PDB file of C-alpha atoms in Angstrom:
ATOM      1  CA  MET A  43       0.000   0.000   0.000  1.00 96.00           C
ATOM      2  CA  LYS A  44       1.276   3.435  -0.948  1.00 98.00           C
ATOM      3  CA  ILE A  45       0.825   5.870   1.969  1.00 98.00           C
ATOM      4  CA  LEU A  46       1.411   9.608   2.284  1.00 99.00           C
ATOM      5  CA  PHE A  47       2.273  11.146   5.655  1.00 98.00           C
ATOM      6  CA  ASP A  48       0.716  14.584   5.997  1.00 96.00           C
ATOM      7  CA  GLN A  49       2.508  17.395   7.832  1.00 92.00           C
ATOM      8  CA  GLY A  50       2.443  16.638  11.554  1.00 92.00           C
ATOM      9  CA  THR A  51       2.612  12.865  11.192  1.00 97.00           C
ATOM     10  CA  PRO A  52       5.817  11.770  12.942  1.00 97.00           C
ATOM     11  CA  VAL A  53       8.260  10.500  10.313  1.00 96.00           C
ATOM     12  CA  PRO A  54       9.738   7.783  12.614  1.00 97.00           C
ATOM     13  CA  LEU A  55       6.361   6.018  12.367  1.00 98.00           C
ATOM     14  CA  ARG A  56       7.441   4.937   8.878  1.00 97.00           C
ATOM     15  CA  ILE A  57      10.061   2.591  10.389  1.00 97.00           C
ATOM     16  CA  LEU A  58       7.396   0.864  12.476  1.00 97.00           C
ATOM     17  CA  LEU A  59       5.164   0.196   9.458  1.00 97.00           C
ATOM     18  CA  PRO A  60       7.210  -2.209   7.328  1.00 96.00           C
ATOM     19  CA  GLY A  61       5.545  -3.536   4.226  1.00 94.00           C
ATOM     20  CA  TYR A  62       4.080  -0.174   3.263  1.00 97.00           C
ATOM     21  CA  SER A  63       5.508   2.302   0.786  1.00 98.00           C
ATOM     22  CA  ILE A  64       5.541   5.553   2.779  1.00 98.00           C
ATOM     23  CA  VAL A  65       6.476   9.049   1.621  1.00 98.00           C
ATOM     24  CA  THR A  66       5.955  12.382   3.385  1.00 98.00           C
ATOM     25  CA  ALA A  67       4.235  15.411   1.913  1.00 98.00           C
ATOM     26  CA  TYR A  68       7.466  17.302   2.563  1.00 97.00           C
ATOM     27  CA  GLU A  69       9.525  14.811   0.574  1.00 98.00           C
ATOM     28  CA  ARG A  70       7.192  15.338  -2.383  1.00 98.00           C
ATOM     29  CA  GLY A  71       7.277  19.122  -2.048  1.00 97.00           C
ATOM     30  CA  TRP A  72       3.579  19.127  -1.175  1.00 97.00           C
ATOM     31  CA  GLN A  73       3.887  20.605   2.334  1.00 94.00           C
ATOM     32  CA  THR A  74       2.208  23.887   1.353  1.00 94.00           C
ATOM     33  CA  LEU A  75      -0.802  22.364  -0.416  1.00 96.00           C
ATOM     34  CA  GLU A  76      -4.257  22.869   1.043  1.00 93.00           C
ATOM     35  CA  ASN A  77      -5.997  19.674   2.169  1.00 93.00           C
ATOM     36  CA  GLY A  78      -8.264  19.313  -0.864  1.00 94.00           C
ATOM     37  CA  ASP A  79      -5.382  19.828  -3.272  1.00 96.00           C
ATOM     38  CA  LEU A  80      -3.180  17.442  -1.302  1.00 96.00           C
ATOM     39  CA  ILE A  81      -5.817  14.713  -1.417  1.00 96.00           C
ATOM     40  CA  ALA A  82      -6.350  15.192  -5.156  1.00 96.00           C
ATOM     41  CA  ILE A  83      -2.663  15.150  -6.080  1.00 98.00           C
ATOM     42  CA  ALA A  84      -1.908  12.225  -3.766  1.00 98.00           C
ATOM     43  CA  GLU A  85      -4.737  10.222  -5.287  1.00 97.00           C
ATOM     44  CA  SER A  86      -3.642  11.042  -8.835  1.00 98.00           C
ATOM     45  CA  ASP A  87      -0.111   9.934  -7.900  1.00 98.00           C
ATOM     46  CA  GLY A  88      -1.376   6.518  -6.810  1.00 98.00           C
ATOM     47  CA  PHE A  89      -1.455   6.925  -3.045  1.00 98.00           C
ATOM     48  CA  GLU A  90      -4.071   4.744  -1.385  1.00 98.00           C
ATOM     49  CA  ALA A  91      -4.026   6.432   2.020  1.00 98.00           C
ATOM     50  CA  ILE A  92      -2.988   9.566   3.844  1.00 98.00           C
ATOM     51  CA  ILE A  93      -2.054   9.432   7.518  1.00 98.00           C
ATOM     52  CA  THR A  94      -2.647  12.751   9.238  1.00 97.00           C
ATOM     53  CA  THR A  95      -3.031  14.308  12.668  1.00 96.00           C
ATOM     54  CA  ASP A  96      -5.455  16.941  11.330  1.00 94.00           C
ATOM     55  CA  GLN A  97      -8.579  16.335  13.417  1.00 90.00           C
ATOM     56  CA  ASN A  98     -10.715  18.643  11.252  1.00 87.00           C
ATOM     57  CA  LEU A  99      -9.974  16.983   7.921  1.00 84.00           C
ATOM     58  CA  LYS A 100     -12.936  14.649   8.322  1.00 81.00           C
ATOM     59  CA  TYR A 101     -15.295  17.618   8.477  1.00 84.00           C
ATOM     60  CA  GLN A 102     -13.620  19.611   5.705  1.00 84.00           C
ATOM     61  CA  GLN A 103     -13.265  17.013   2.956  1.00 86.00           C
ATOM     62  CA  ASN A 104     -15.675  14.671   1.210  1.00 85.00           C
ATOM     63  CA  LEU A 105     -14.033  11.494  -0.038  1.00 90.00           C
ATOM     64  CA  THR A 106     -17.112  10.101  -1.770  1.00 90.00           C
ATOM     65  CA  GLY A 107     -16.102   8.618  -5.098  1.00 91.00           C
ATOM     66  CA  ARG A 108     -12.393   8.820  -4.355  1.00 95.00           C
ATOM     67  CA  ASN A 109      -9.965   5.908  -4.296  1.00 95.00           C
ATOM     68  CA  ILE A 110      -7.925   7.324  -1.431  1.00 97.00           C
ATOM     69  CA  SER A 111      -8.615   6.945   2.292  1.00 97.00           C
ATOM     70  CA  ILE A 112      -7.632   8.981   5.328  1.00 97.00           C
ATOM     71  CA  VAL A 113      -6.334   7.708   8.665  1.00 98.00           C
ATOM     72  CA  VAL A 114      -6.535  10.376  11.361  1.00 97.00           C
ATOM     73  CA  LEU A 115      -4.342   9.988  14.424  1.00 98.00           C
ATOM     74  CA  SER A 116      -5.946  11.640  17.462  1.00 97.00           C
ATOM     75  CA  SER A 117      -2.612  12.907  18.811  1.00 96.00           C
ATOM     76  CA  THR A 118       0.609  14.422  17.529  1.00 94.00           C
ATOM     77  CA  SER A 119       2.631  12.996  20.432  1.00 96.00           C
ATOM     78  CA  TRP A 120       5.286  10.662  19.037  1.00 96.00           C
ATOM     79  CA  PRO A 121       5.712   8.701  22.316  1.00 96.00           C
ATOM     80  CA  GLN A 122       1.952   8.077  22.403  1.00 97.00           C
ATOM     81  CA  ILE A 123       1.714   7.260  18.694  1.00 97.00           C
ATOM     82  CA  ARG A 124       4.599   4.793  19.024  1.00 96.00           C
ATOM     83  CA  LYS A 125       2.665   2.932  21.736  1.00 97.00           C
ATOM     84  CA  ASN A 126      -0.322   2.587  19.386  1.00 97.00           C
ATOM     85  CA  VAL A 127       1.382   1.244  16.253  1.00 97.00           C
ATOM     86  CA  GLU A 128      -0.654  -1.966  16.305  1.00 97.00           C
ATOM     87  CA  ALA A 129      -3.911   0.033  16.209  1.00 98.00           C
ATOM     88  CA  ILE A 130      -2.554   2.033  13.273  1.00 98.00           C
ATOM     89  CA  ARG A 131      -1.642  -1.185  11.430  1.00 97.00           C
ATOM     90  CA  LYS A 132      -5.122  -2.582  12.016  1.00 97.00           C
ATOM     91  CA  ALA A 133      -6.673   0.624  10.697  1.00 97.00           C
ATOM     92  CA  LEU A 134      -4.542   0.416   7.555  1.00 97.00           C
ATOM     93  CA  ASP A 135      -5.437  -3.240   7.043  1.00 95.00           C
ATOM     94  CA  ARG A 136      -9.176  -2.539   7.093  1.00 94.00           C
ATOM     95  CA  LEU A 137      -9.148   0.604   4.951  1.00 95.00           C
ATOM     96  CA  ARG A 138     -11.580   0.843   2.073  1.00 95.00           C
ATOM     97  CA  PRO A 139     -11.485   3.464  -0.678  1.00 95.00           C
ATOM     98  CA  SER A 140     -13.033   6.817   0.292  1.00 95.00           C
ATOM     99  CA  SER A 141     -13.073   6.034   4.019  1.00 95.00           C
ATOM    100  CA  PHE A 142     -12.036   8.022   7.063  1.00 95.00           C
ATOM    101  CA  VAL A 143     -10.682   6.021  10.000  1.00 96.00           C
ATOM    102  CA  GLU A 144      -9.746   7.622  13.288  1.00 96.00           C
ATOM    103  CA  VAL A 145      -7.150   5.932  15.477  1.00 98.00           C
ATOM    104  CA  LYS A 146      -7.530   6.924  19.106  1.00 96.00           C
ATOM    105  CA  ILE A 147      -4.070   7.524  20.500  1.00 95.00           C
ATOM    106  CA  ILE A 148      -4.114   6.933  24.250  1.00 88.00           C
TER     107      ILE A 148
END
């Protein structure tokens, strides 16, 4: 699965998600794109999912008819995210096109 990390998603998470092809928005030069533009360009570039910490994205974007999905992490805290890697993996495994999945980081 080809995954894009949005700004704010801790880059070290990539190491804990082997088996996925992960690139950051920054690495693509997309760090200044607005959410709608980022979703559109990521989808057109073959990304299947975006992992973000943007809690409002779910309310700002409609993914109906899109092939890309969004995983929203409920925290930006790397120590907390690291403790919840298994929940993130499970969310990625059950993703369907045009879905939003929130992973509660506790």
